[in-house]
Amino acid sequence: NDSLRWYGALKGSFALARVKEQTILLRAESRAQYKHGRNVWLLLLNADFLNAGGRDFSNAAFAHLRYNYKLFKPLSMEVYTQQQTNKLLLIRNRTLFGTGLRQRFFLQYASNSRLYLGSAWLYEQNYFTENYGIKHWHRWSNYITLTVRKPKTGIVLQGTTYWQPTFADFRNYRFSTEW
């Protein structure tokens, strides 16, 4: 939100069911953003746990801190760090930090709909739960974010897609999208 200095959101859910076996679902998500002048701070926190019949189907947590400085009107510099754990992906701990540039394009000024393109270097270090040891890579992080707003209705469609190959081998990449 461009008109407020502080913006935040909290979401959570919990479910407990028992048919033949017990199922537990726990989800938590938070977002805090502070804007002032040319500076933007963003903090994202997520946790997801699903256990059914004594088996984990999801066991993950994520923390992301990002600082954005507007160099001039459409171009910003970003610096970020992240911590992640995901038992099902065999990640005991994934730590990364990076920096890069972000370009904003307005698709429609009246509705504040926009497109962002970002490109950055990031360093990633993974501690795996199995005998894979510790792996670290330098990645080229690229993303596209689309925000489409429908004026007077409050409807917002927003999504981000990432492609992050290693500099040493483009066949080793991460690809993800959130809508």
CSV table of N, CA and C in Angstrom, one decimal:
chain,number,residue,atom,x,y,z
A,1,ASN,N,0.8,-1.2,0.0
A,1,ASN,CA,0.0,0.0,0.0
A,1,ASN,C,0.9,1.2,0.0
A,2,ASP,N,0.7,2.1,-1.0
A,2,ASP,CA,1.6,3.3,-1.1
A,2,ASP,C,1.3,4.4,-0.2
A,3,SER,N,0.0,4.5,0.3
A,3,SER,CA,-0.4,5.7,1.0
A,3,SER,C,-0.1,5.6,2.5
A,4,LEU,N,0.2,4.4,3.0
A,4,LEU,CA,0.4,4.2,4.5
A,4,LEU,C,1.9,3.9,4.7
A,5,ARG,N,2.4,4.4,5.8
A,5,ARG,CA,3.8,4.1,6.2
A,5,ARG,C,3.9,2.7,6.7
A,6,TRP,N,3.0,2.3,7.5
A,6,TRP,CA,3.0,0.9,8.1
A,6,TRP,C,1.9,0.1,7.4
A,7,TYR,N,2.2,-1.1,7.1
A,7,TYR,CA,1.2,-2.1,6.6
A,7,TYR,C,1.5,-3.4,7.1
A,8,GLY,N,0.5,-4.2,7.5
A,8,GLY,CA,0.7,-5.5,8.0
A,8,GLY,C,-0.5,-6.4,7.9
A,9,ALA,N,-0.2,-7.7,8.0
A,9,ALA,CA,-1.3,-8.7,7.9
A,9,ALA,C,-0.9,-9.9,8.7
A,10,LEU,N,-1.8,-10.5,9.3
A,10,LEU,CA,-1.6,-11.8,10.0
A,10,LEU,C,-2.7,-12.8,9.6
A,11,LYS,N,-2.3,-14.0,9.3
A,11,LYS,CA,-3.2,-15.0,9.0
A,11,LYS,C,-2.8,-16.3,9.7
A,12,GLY,N,-3.8,-17.1,10.1
A,12,GLY,CA,-3.5,-18.3,10.8
A,12,GLY,C,-4.7,-19.3,10.7
A,13,SER,N,-4.4,-20.5,10.8
A,13,SER,CA,-5.4,-21.5,10.8
A,13,SER,C,-5.0,-22.7,11.6
A,14,PHE,N,-5.9,-23.4,12.2
A,14,PHE,CA,-5.7,-24.6,13.0
A,14,PHE,C,-6.9,-25.6,12.8
A,15,ALA,N,-6.5,-26.8,12.6
A,15,ALA,CA,-7.6,-27.8,12.5
A,15,ALA,C,-7.1,-29.1,13.1
A,16,LEU,N,-8.0,-29.8,13.8
A,16,LEU,CA,-7.8,-31.0,14.5
A,16,LEU,C,-8.9,-31.9,14.1
A,17,ALA,N,-8.7,-33.1,13.5
A,17,ALA,CA,-9.7,-34.0,13.1
A,17,ALA,C,-9.3,-35.4,13.5
A,18,ARG,N,-10.3,-36.3,13.7
A,18,ARG,CA,-10.0,-37.7,14.0
A,18,ARG,C,-11.1,-38.5,13.3
A,19,VAL,N,-10.7,-39.3,12.3
A,19,VAL,CA,-11.7,-40.2,11.8
A,19,VAL,C,-11.2,-41.6,12.2
A,20,LYS,N,-10.1,-42.1,11.5
A,20,LYS,CA,-9.5,-43.3,12.0
A,20,LYS,C,-8.2,-42.9,12.8
A,21,GLU,N,-7.5,-41.9,12.2
A,21,GLU,CA,-6.3,-41.4,12.9
A,21,GLU,C,-6.4,-39.9,13.0
A,22,GLN,N,-5.6,-39.3,13.9
A,22,GLN,CA,-5.6,-37.9,14.2
A,22,GLN,C,-4.9,-37.1,13.1
A,23,THR,N,-5.5,-36.0,12.7
A,23,THR,CA,-4.8,-35.1,11.7
A,23,THR,C,-4.8,-33.7,12.4
A,24,ILE,N,-3.6,-33.1,12.3
A,24,ILE,CA,-3.4,-31.8,12.9
A,24,ILE,C,-2.8,-30.9,11.7
A,25,LEU,N,-3.4,-29.7,11.6
A,25,LEU,CA,-3.0,-28.7,10.6
A,25,LEU,C,-2.8,-27.4,11.4
A,26,LEU,N,-1.6,-26.8,11.2
A,26,LEU,CA,-1.3,-25.5,11.8
A,26,LEU,C,-0.6,-24.7,10.7
A,27,ARG,N,-1.1,-23.5,10.5
A,27,ARG,CA,-0.5,-22.5,9.5
A,27,ARG,C,-0.5,-21.2,10.1
A,28,ALA,N,0.6,-20.4,9.9
A,28,ALA,CA,0.7,-19.1,10.4
A,28,ALA,C,1.4,-18.3,9.3
A,29,GLU,N,1.0,-17.0,9.1
A,29,GLU,CA,1.6,-16.2,8.1
A,29,GLU,C,1.5,-14.7,8.6
A,30,SER,N,2.6,-14.0,8.4
A,30,SER,CA,2.6,-12.6,8.8
A,30,SER,C,3.4,-11.8,7.8
A,31,ARG,N,3.0,-10.5,7.7
A,31,ARG,CA,3.7,-9.6,6.8
A,31,ARG,C,3.7,-8.2,7.4
A,32,ALA,N,4.8,-7.6,7.5
A,32,ALA,CA,4.9,-6.2,8.0
A,32,ALA,C,5.8,-5.4,7.0
A,33,GLN,N,5.3,-4.2,6.7
A,33,GLN,CA,6.0,-3.4,5.7
A,33,GLN,C,6.0,-1.9,6.2
A,34,TYR,N,7.2,-1.3,6.1
A,34,TYR,CA,7.3,0.1,6.5
A,34,TYR,C,7.9,0.9,5.4
A,35,LYS,N,7.2,2.0,5.0
A,35,LYS,CA,7.7,2.8,3.9
A,35,LYS,C,7.9,4.2,4.5
A,36,HIS,N,9.0,4.8,4.1
A,36,HIS,CA,9.2,6.2,4.5
A,36,HIS,C,10.2,6.8,3.4
A,37,GLY,N,9.8,7.9,2.7
A,37,GLY,CA,10.6,8.5,1.7
A,37,GLY,C,11.0,7.5,0.6
A,38,ARG,N,12.3,7.3,0.5
A,38,ARG,CA,12.8,6.4,-0.5
A,38,ARG,C,13.1,5.0,0.0
A,39,ASN,N,12.7,4.7,1.3
A,39,ASN,CA,13.0,3.5,2.0
A,39,ASN,C,11.8,2.6,2.2
A,40,VAL,N,12.0,1.3,2.0
A,40,VAL,CA,10.9,0.3,2.2
A,40,VAL,C,11.6,-0.9,2.9
A,41,TRP,N,11.0,-1.3,4.1
A,41,TRP,CA,11.4,-2.5,4.8
A,41,TRP,C,10.2,-3.5,4.7
A,42,LEU,N,10.6,-4.7,4.5
A,42,LEU,CA,9.5,-5.8,4.4
A,42,LEU,C,10.0,-7.0,5.2
A,43,LEU,N,9.1,-7.5,6.0
A,43,LEU,CA,9.4,-8.7,6.8
A,43,LEU,C,8.2,-9.7,6.6
A,44,LEU,N,8.6,-10.9,6.1
A,44,LEU,CA,7.6,-12.0,5.9
A,44,LEU,C,8.0,-13.2,6.8
A,45,LEU,N,7.0,-13.7,7.5
A,45,LEU,CA,7.2,-14.9,8.3
A,45,LEU,C,6.1,-15.9,8.0
A,46,ASN,N,6.4,-17.2,7.8
A,46,ASN,CA,5.5,-18.2,7.5
A,46,ASN,C,5.9,-19.5,8.2
A,47,ALA,N,4.8,-20.3,8.6
A,47,ALA,CA,5.1,-21.6,9.2
A,47,ALA,C,3.9,-22.5,8.7
A,48,ASP,N,4.2,-23.8,8.5
A,48,ASP,CA,3.2,-24.7,7.9
A,48,ASP,C,3.5,-26.1,8.5
A,49,PHE,N,2.5,-26.7,9.2
A,49,PHE,CA,2.7,-28.0,9.7
A,49,PHE,C,1.4,-28.8,9.5
A,50,LEU,N,1.6,-30.0,8.9
A,50,LEU,CA,0.5,-30.9,8.7
A,50,LEU,C,0.9,-32.3,9.0
A,51,ASN,N,0.3,-32.9,10.0
A,51,ASN,CA,0.6,-34.3,10.5
A,51,ASN,C,-0.7,-35.1,10.5
A,52,ALA,N,-0.6,-36.3,9.8
A,52,ALA,CA,-1.8,-37.2,9.8
A,52,ALA,C,-1.3,-38.6,10.1
A,53,GLY,N,-1.9,-39.2,11.0
A,53,GLY,CA,-1.5,-40.6,11.3
A,53,GLY,C,-0.1,-40.7,11.8
A,54,GLY,N,0.4,-39.7,12.4
A,54,GLY,CA,1.8,-39.8,12.9
A,54,GLY,C,2.9,-39.5,11.8
A,55,ARG,N,2.4,-39.1,10.6
A,55,ARG,CA,3.4,-38.8,9.5
A,55,ARG,C,3.3,-37.3,9.2
A,56,ASP,N,4.4,-36.7,9.0
A,56,ASP,CA,4.5,-35.3,8.6
A,56,ASP,C,4.3,-35.2,7.1
A,57,PHE,N,3.3,-34.4,6.7
A,57,PHE,CA,3.1,-34.1,5.3
A,57,PHE,C,3.6,-32.7,4.9
A,58,SER,N,3.7,-31.9,5.9
A,58,SER,CA,4.3,-30.6,5.8
A,58,SER,C,4.9,-30.2,7.1
A,59,ASN,N,6.1,-29.6,7.1
A,59,ASN,CA,6.8,-29.2,8.2
A,59,ASN,C,7.9,-28.2,7.8
A,60,ALA,N,7.4,-26.9,7.7
A,60,ALA,CA,8.3,-25.9,7.1
A,60,ALA,C,8.1,-24.5,7.8
A,61,ALA,N,9.2,-23.7,7.7
A,61,ALA,CA,9.1,-22.4,8.3
A,61,ALA,C,10.0,-21.5,7.4
A,62,PHE,N,9.7,-20.2,7.4
A,62,PHE,CA,10.3,-19.3,6.5
A,62,PHE,C,10.3,-17.9,7.1
A,63,ALA,N,11.5,-17.2,7.0
A,63,ALA,CA,11.6,-15.8,7.4
A,63,ALA,C,12.4,-15.0,6.4
A,64,HIS,N,11.9,-13.9,6.0
A,64,HIS,CA,12.5,-13.1,4.9
A,64,HIS,C,12.5,-11.6,5.3
A,65,LEU,N,13.6,-11.0,5.2
A,65,LEU,CA,13.7,-9.6,5.5
A,65,LEU,C,14.3,-8.9,4.2
A,66,ARG,N,13.7,-7.8,3.8
A,66,ARG,CA,14.1,-7.1,2.6
A,66,ARG,C,14.1,-5.6,2.8
A,67,TYR,N,15.2,-5.0,2.3
A,67,TYR,CA,15.3,-3.5,2.3
A,67,TYR,C,15.4,-3.0,0.9
A,68,ASN,N,14.6,-2.0,0.6
A,68,ASN,CA,14.5,-1.5,-0.8
A,68,ASN,C,14.7,0.0,-0.7
A,69,TYR,N,15.7,0.5,-1.6
A,69,TYR,CA,16.0,1.9,-1.6
A,69,TYR,C,15.7,2.4,-3.0
A,70,LYS,N,14.8,3.4,-3.2
A,70,LYS,CA,14.5,4.0,-4.5
A,70,LYS,C,15.6,4.9,-5.0
A,71,LEU,N,16.4,4.4,-6.0
A,71,LEU,CA,17.5,5.2,-6.5
A,71,LEU,C,17.0,6.4,-7.3
A,72,PHE,N,16.0,6.2,-8.2
A,72,PHE,CA,15.3,7.2,-8.8
A,72,PHE,C,13.9,6.6,-9.2
A,73,LYS,N,13.0,7.4,-9.8
A,73,LYS,CA,11.6,7.1,-9.9
A,73,LYS,C,11.3,5.6,-10.2
A,74,PRO,N,11.7,5.0,-11.3
A,74,PRO,CA,11.3,3.6,-11.4
A,74,PRO,C,12.3,2.5,-11.0
A,75,LEU,N,13.5,2.9,-10.6
A,75,LEU,CA,14.5,1.9,-10.3
A,75,LEU,C,14.9,1.9,-8.8
A,76,SER,N,14.9,0.7,-8.2
A,76,SER,CA,15.3,0.5,-6.8
A,76,SER,C,16.4,-0.5,-6.6
A,77,MET,N,17.1,-0.3,-5.5
A,77,MET,CA,18.2,-1.3,-5.1
A,77,MET,C,17.6,-2.1,-4.0
A,78,GLU,N,17.8,-3.4,-4.0
A,78,GLU,CA,17.3,-4.3,-2.9
A,78,GLU,C,18.4,-5.0,-2.2
A,79,VAL,N,18.3,-5.2,-0.9
A,79,VAL,CA,19.2,-6.1,-0.1
A,79,VAL,C,18.3,-7.0,0.7
A,80,TYR,N,18.6,-8.2,0.8
A,80,TYR,CA,17.7,-9.2,1.5
A,80,TYR,C,18.4,-10.3,2.1
A,81,THR,N,17.7,-10.9,3.1
A,81,THR,CA,18.3,-12.2,3.7
A,81,THR,C,17.1,-13.0,4.0
A,82,GLN,N,17.3,-14.3,4.1
A,82,GLN,CA,16.2,-15.3,4.3
A,82,GLN,C,16.7,-16.5,5.1
A,83,GLN,N,15.9,-17.0,5.9
A,83,GLN,CA,16.1,-18.3,6.6
A,83,GLN,C,14.9,-19.2,6.3
A,84,GLN,N,15.2,-20.5,6.1
A,84,GLN,CA,14.1,-21.4,5.7
A,84,GLN,C,14.5,-22.8,6.2
A,85,THR,N,13.4,-23.5,6.6
A,85,THR,CA,13.6,-25.0,6.9
A,85,THR,C,12.4,-25.7,6.3
A,86,ASN,N,12.6,-26.9,5.8
A,86,ASN,CA,11.6,-27.6,5.1
A,86,ASN,C,11.9,-29.1,5.2
A,87,LYS,N,11.4,-29.8,6.2
A,87,LYS,CA,11.7,-31.2,6.4
A,87,LYS,C,11.4,-32.1,5.2
A,88,LEU,N,10.3,-31.8,4.5
A,88,LEU,CA,10.0,-32.7,3.3
A,88,LEU,C,10.9,-32.5,2.2
A,89,LEU,N,11.5,-31.3,2.1
A,89,LEU,CA,12.5,-31.0,1.0
A,89,LEU,C,13.9,-31.3,1.5
A,90,LEU,N,14.0,-32.0,2.7
A,90,LEU,CA,15.3,-32.4,3.3
A,90,LEU,C,16.2,-31.2,3.7
A,91,ILE,N,15.6,-30.0,3.8
A,91,ILE,CA,16.4,-28.8,4.2
A,91,ILE,C,16.3,-28.6,5.7
A,92,ARG,N,17.4,-28.8,6.4
A,92,ARG,CA,17.4,-28.5,7.8
A,92,ARG,C,17.5,-27.0,8.0
A,93,ASN,N,18.3,-26.3,7.2
A,93,ASN,CA,18.4,-24.9,7.3
A,93,ASN,C,19.0,-24.4,6.0
A,94,ARG,N,18.3,-23.4,5.4
A,94,ARG,CA,18.7,-22.7,4.2
A,94,ARG,C,18.8,-21.3,4.5
A,95,THR,N,20.0,-20.7,4.3
A,95,THR,CA,20.3,-19.3,4.6
A,95,THR,C,20.7,-18.7,3.3
A,96,LEU,N,20.2,-17.5,3.0
A,96,LEU,CA,20.6,-16.8,1.8
A,96,LEU,C,20.6,-15.3,2.1
A,97,PHE,N,21.4,-14.6,1.3
A,97,PHE,CA,21.4,-13.1,1.3
A,97,PHE,C,21.8,-12.7,-0.1
A,98,GLY,N,21.4,-11.5,-0.4
A,98,GLY,CA,21.7,-11.0,-1.8
A,98,GLY,C,21.4,-9.6,-2.0
A,99,THR,N,21.7,-9.1,-3.2
A,99,THR,CA,21.4,-7.7,-3.5
A,99,THR,C,21.2,-7.6,-5.0
A,100,GLY,N,20.4,-6.6,-5.4
A,100,GLY,CA,20.2,-6.4,-6.9
A,100,GLY,C,19.3,-5.2,-7.1
A,101,LEU,N,18.8,-5.2,-8.4
A,101,LEU,CA,18.0,-4.0,-8.8
A,101,LEU,C,16.6,-4.5,-9.1
A,102,ARG,N,15.6,-3.5,-9.0
A,102,ARG,CA,14.2,-3.8,-9.3
A,102,ARG,C,13.7,-2.6,-10.1
A,103,GLN,N,13.0,-2.9,-11.2
A,103,GLN,CA,12.5,-1.9,-12.1
A,103,GLN,C,10.9,-2.0,-12.0
A,104,ARG,N,10.3,-0.8,-11.9
A,104,ARG,CA,8.8,-0.8,-11.8
A,104,ARG,C,8.3,-0.2,-13.1
A,105,PHE,N,7.2,-0.8,-13.6
A,105,PHE,CA,6.5,-0.3,-14.8
A,105,PHE,C,5.0,-0.2,-14.4
A,106,PHE,N,4.4,0.9,-14.7
A,106,PHE,CA,3.0,1.0,-14.5
A,106,PHE,C,2.2,0.5,-15.7
A,107,LEU,N,1.3,-0.4,-15.5
A,107,LEU,CA,0.5,-0.9,-16.5
A,107,LEU,C,-0.7,0.0,-16.7
A,108,GLN,N,-1.2,0.5,-15.6
A,108,GLN,CA,-2.4,1.4,-15.7
A,108,GLN,C,-2.3,2.4,-14.5
A,109,TYR,N,-2.0,3.6,-14.7
A,109,TYR,CA,-1.8,4.6,-13.7
A,109,TYR,C,-3.1,4.8,-12.8
A,110,ALA,N,-4.3,4.8,-13.5
A,110,ALA,CA,-5.5,5.1,-12.7
A,110,ALA,C,-5.8,4.0,-11.7
A,111,SER,N,-5.5,2.8,-11.9
A,111,SER,CA,-5.8,1.7,-11.0
A,111,SER,C,-4.5,1.3,-10.1
A,112,ASN,N,-3.4,1.9,-10.4
A,112,ASN,CA,-2.1,1.6,-9.7
A,112,ASN,C,-1.7,0.2,-10.0
A,113,SER,N,-2.1,-0.4,-11.2
A,113,SER,CA,-1.6,-1.7,-11.6
A,113,SER,C,-0.2,-1.6,-12.1
A,114,ARG,N,0.6,-2.6,-11.7
A,114,ARG,CA,2.0,-2.4,-12.1
A,114,ARG,C,2.7,-3.8,-12.3
A,115,LEU,N,3.9,-3.7,-12.9
A,115,LEU,CA,4.7,-4.9,-13.2
A,115,LEU,C,6.1,-4.5,-12.6
A,116,TYR,N,6.7,-5.5,-11.9
A,116,TYR,CA,8.1,-5.3,-11.5
A,116,TYR,C,9.0,-6.4,-12.1
A,117,LEU,N,10.2,-6.0,-12.5
A,117,LEU,CA,11.2,-6.9,-12.9
A,117,LEU,C,12.4,-6.8,-12.0
A,118,GLY,N,12.9,-7.9,-11.5
A,118,GLY,CA,14.1,-7.8,-10.6
A,118,GLY,C,15.1,-8.8,-11.0
A,119,SER,N,16.4,-8.4,-10.8
A,119,SER,CA,17.5,-9.2,-11.0
A,119,SER,C,18.6,-9.0,-10.0
A,120,ALA,N,19.1,-10.1,-9.4
A,120,ALA,CA,20.0,-9.9,-8.3
A,120,ALA,C,21.0,-11.1,-8.2
A,121,TRP,N,22.1,-10.9,-7.4
A,121,TRP,CA,23.0,-11.9,-7.1
A,121,TRP,C,22.6,-12.4,-5.7
A,122,LEU,N,22.6,-13.7,-5.4
A,122,LEU,CA,22.4,-14.2,-4.1
A,122,LEU,C,23.3,-15.3,-3.7
A,123,TYR,N,23.7,-15.4,-2.5
A,123,TYR,CA,24.5,-16.5,-1.9
A,123,TYR,C,23.6,-17.3,-1.1
A,124,GLU,N,23.6,-18.6,-1.3
A,124,GLU,CA,22.7,-19.6,-0.7
A,124,GLU,C,23.6,-20.7,0.0
A,125,GLN,N,23.2,-21.0,1.2
A,125,GLN,CA,23.9,-22.1,1.9
A,125,GLN,C,22.8,-23.0,2.5
A,126,ASN,N,23.0,-24.3,2.2
A,126,ASN,CA,22.0,-25.3,2.6
A,126,ASN,C,22.6,-26.4,3.5
A,127,TYR,N,21.9,-26.6,4.7
A,127,TYR,CA,22.3,-27.8,5.5
A,127,TYR,C,21.2,-28.8,5.4
A,128,PHE,N,21.5,-29.9,4.9
A,128,PHE,CA,20.4,-30.9,4.6
A,128,PHE,C,20.2,-31.9,5.7
A,129,THR,N,19.1,-32.5,5.8
A,129,THR,CA,18.7,-33.5,6.9
A,129,THR,C,19.4,-34.8,6.6
A,130,GLU,N,19.6,-35.2,5.4
A,130,GLU,CA,20.2,-36.5,5.0
A,130,GLU,C,21.7,-36.3,4.9
A,131,ASN,N,22.4,-37.3,4.4
A,131,ASN,CA,23.8,-37.2,4.3
A,131,ASN,C,24.3,-36.5,3.0
A,132,TYR,N,23.7,-35.4,2.7
A,132,TYR,CA,24.1,-34.6,1.6
A,132,TYR,C,25.1,-33.5,2.0
A,133,GLY,N,25.3,-33.4,3.3
A,133,GLY,CA,26.3,-32.4,3.8
A,133,GLY,C,25.8,-31.0,3.6
A,134,ILE,N,26.7,-30.1,3.5
A,134,ILE,CA,26.4,-28.6,3.3
A,134,ILE,C,26.7,-28.3,1.9
A,135,LYS,N,25.8,-27.6,1.2
A,135,LYS,CA,26.0,-27.1,-0.1
A,135,LYS,C,25.8,-25.6,-0.2
A,136,HIS,N,26.6,-25.0,-1.0
A,136,HIS,CA,26.4,-23.5,-1.1
A,136,HIS,C,26.6,-23.1,-2.6
A,137,TRP,N,25.8,-22.1,-3.0
A,137,TRP,CA,25.9,-21.7,-4.4
A,137,TRP,C,25.8,-20.2,-4.5
A,138,HIS,N,26.3,-19.6,-5.6
A,138,HIS,CA,26.0,-18.3,-6.0
A,138,HIS,C,25.0,-18.3,-7.1
A,139,ARG,N,23.9,-17.7,-6.9
A,139,ARG,CA,22.7,-17.8,-7.8
A,139,ARG,C,22.5,-16.4,-8.4
A,140,TRP,N,21.9,-16.5,-9.6
A,140,TRP,CA,21.4,-15.3,-10.3
A,140,TRP,C,19.9,-15.3,-10.1
A,141,SER,N,19.3,-14.5,-9.3
A,141,SER,CA,17.9,-14.4,-9.0
A,141,SER,C,17.2,-13.5,-9.9
A,142,ASN,N,16.1,-14.0,-10.5
A,142,ASN,CA,15.3,-13.1,-11.4
A,142,ASN,C,13.9,-13.3,-11.1
A,143,TYR,N,13.1,-12.2,-11.1
A,143,TYR,CA,11.7,-12.4,-10.8
A,143,TYR,C,10.9,-11.4,-11.5
A,144,ILE,N,9.6,-11.7,-11.6
A,144,ILE,CA,8.6,-10.8,-12.2
A,144,ILE,C,7.4,-10.8,-11.3
A,145,THR,N,6.9,-9.6,-10.9
A,145,THR,CA,5.8,-9.5,-10.0
A,145,THR,C,4.7,-8.7,-10.8
A,146,LEU,N,3.5,-9.1,-10.8
A,146,LEU,CA,2.4,-8.5,-11.4
A,146,LEU,C,1.3,-8.1,-10.4
A,147,THR,N,0.9,-6.9,-10.3
A,147,THR,CA,-0.2,-6.5,-9.4
A,147,THR,C,-1.2,-5.8,-10.3
A,148,VAL,N,-2.4,-6.4,-10.3
A,148,VAL,CA,-3.5,-5.8,-11.1
A,148,VAL,C,-4.6,-5.4,-10.1
A,149,ARG,N,-5.1,-4.2,-10.1
A,149,ARG,CA,-6.1,-3.7,-9.2
A,149,ARG,C,-7.3,-3.3,-9.9
A,150,LYS,N,-8.5,-3.7,-9.4
A,150,LYS,CA,-9.8,-3.2,-10.0
A,150,LYS,C,-10.3,-2.1,-9.1
A,151,PRO,N,-10.3,-0.9,-9.7
A,151,PRO,CA,-10.7,0.3,-8.9
A,151,PRO,C,-12.1,0.1,-8.3
A,152,LYS,N,-12.3,0.7,-7.1
A,152,LYS,CA,-13.6,0.8,-6.4
A,152,LYS,C,-14.2,-0.5,-6.0
A,153,THR,N,-13.5,-1.6,-6.3
A,153,THR,CA,-14.0,-2.9,-5.8
A,153,THR,C,-13.2,-3.6,-4.7
A,154,GLY,N,-11.9,-3.1,-4.6
A,154,GLY,CA,-11.0,-3.7,-3.7
A,154,GLY,C,-10.4,-5.0,-4.2
A,155,ILE,N,-10.7,-5.4,-5.4
A,155,ILE,CA,-10.1,-6.6,-5.9
A,155,ILE,C,-8.7,-6.4,-6.4
A,156,VAL,N,-7.8,-7.3,-5.9
A,156,VAL,CA,-6.4,-7.2,-6.3
A,156,VAL,C,-5.9,-8.6,-6.6
A,157,LEU,N,-5.2,-8.7,-7.8
A,157,LEU,CA,-4.6,-10.0,-8.2
A,157,LEU,C,-3.1,-9.7,-8.2
A,158,GLN,N,-2.4,-10.5,-7.4
A,158,GLN,CA,-0.9,-10.3,-7.3
A,158,GLN,C,-0.2,-11.6,-7.4
A,159,GLY,N,0.9,-11.7,-8.1
A,159,GLY,CA,1.7,-12.9,-8.2
A,159,GLY,C,3.1,-12.6,-8.5
A,160,THR,N,4.0,-13.5,-8.1
A,160,THR,CA,5.4,-13.4,-8.3
A,160,THR,C,6.0,-14.7,-8.8
A,161,THR,N,6.8,-14.7,-9.8
A,161,THR,CA,7.5,-15.9,-10.3
A,161,THR,C,9.0,-15.6,-10.3
A,162,TYR,N,9.7,-16.6,-9.7
A,162,TYR,CA,11.2,-16.6,-9.6
A,162,TYR,C,11.9,-17.6,-10.4
A,163,TRP,N,13.0,-17.3,-11.0
A,163,TRP,CA,13.9,-18.3,-11.7
A,163,TRP,C,15.3,-17.9,-11.2
A,164,GLN,N,16.0,-18.9,-10.5
A,164,GLN,CA,17.2,-18.7,-9.9
A,164,GLN,C,18.3,-19.8,-10.2
A,165,PRO,N,18.9,-19.6,-11.4
A,165,PRO,CA,20.0,-20.6,-11.7
A,165,PRO,C,21.3,-20.3,-11.0
A,166,THR,N,22.1,-21.3,-10.8
A,166,THR,CA,23.5,-21.0,-10.3
A,166,THR,C,24.3,-20.4,-11.4
A,167,PHE,N,25.3,-19.6,-11.1
A,167,PHE,CA,26.1,-19.0,-12.1
A,167,PHE,C,27.0,-20.1,-12.7
A,168,ALA,N,27.4,-21.1,-11.9
A,168,ALA,CA,28.3,-22.2,-12.4
A,168,ALA,C,27.6,-23.1,-13.4
A,169,ASP,N,26.3,-23.4,-13.2
A,169,ASP,CA,25.5,-24.4,-14.0
A,169,ASP,C,24.1,-24.0,-14.1
A,170,PHE,N,23.6,-23.5,-15.2
A,170,PHE,CA,22.2,-23.0,-15.3
A,170,PHE,C,21.2,-24.2,-15.3
A,171,ARG,N,21.7,-25.4,-15.3
A,171,ARG,CA,20.8,-26.5,-15.1
A,171,ARG,C,20.4,-26.7,-13.7
A,172,ASN,N,21.2,-26.2,-12.8
A,172,ASN,CA,20.9,-26.2,-11.3
A,172,ASN,C,20.2,-24.9,-11.0
A,173,TYR,N,18.8,-24.9,-10.9
A,173,TYR,CA,18.0,-23.7,-10.7
A,173,TYR,C,16.9,-24.0,-9.8
A,174,ARG,N,16.4,-22.9,-9.2
A,174,ARG,CA,15.1,-23.0,-8.5
A,174,ARG,C,14.1,-22.2,-9.3
A,175,PHE,N,12.9,-22.7,-9.4
A,175,PHE,CA,11.8,-22.1,-10.0
A,175,PHE,C,10.6,-22.1,-9.1
A,176,SER,N,10.0,-21.0,-8.8
A,176,SER,CA,8.8,-21.0,-8.0
A,176,SER,C,7.9,-19.8,-8.4
A,177,THR,N,6.6,-20.0,-8.1
A,177,THR,CA,5.6,-19.0,-8.4
A,177,THR,C,4.6,-19.0,-7.3
A,178,GLU,N,4.1,-17.8,-6.9
A,178,GLU,CA,3.1,-17.6,-5.9
A,178,GLU,C,2.0,-16.6,-6.4
A,179,TRP,N,0.8,-17.0,-6.4
A,179,TRP,CA,-0.4,-16.2,-6.8
A,179,TRP,C,-1.4,-16.2,-5.7
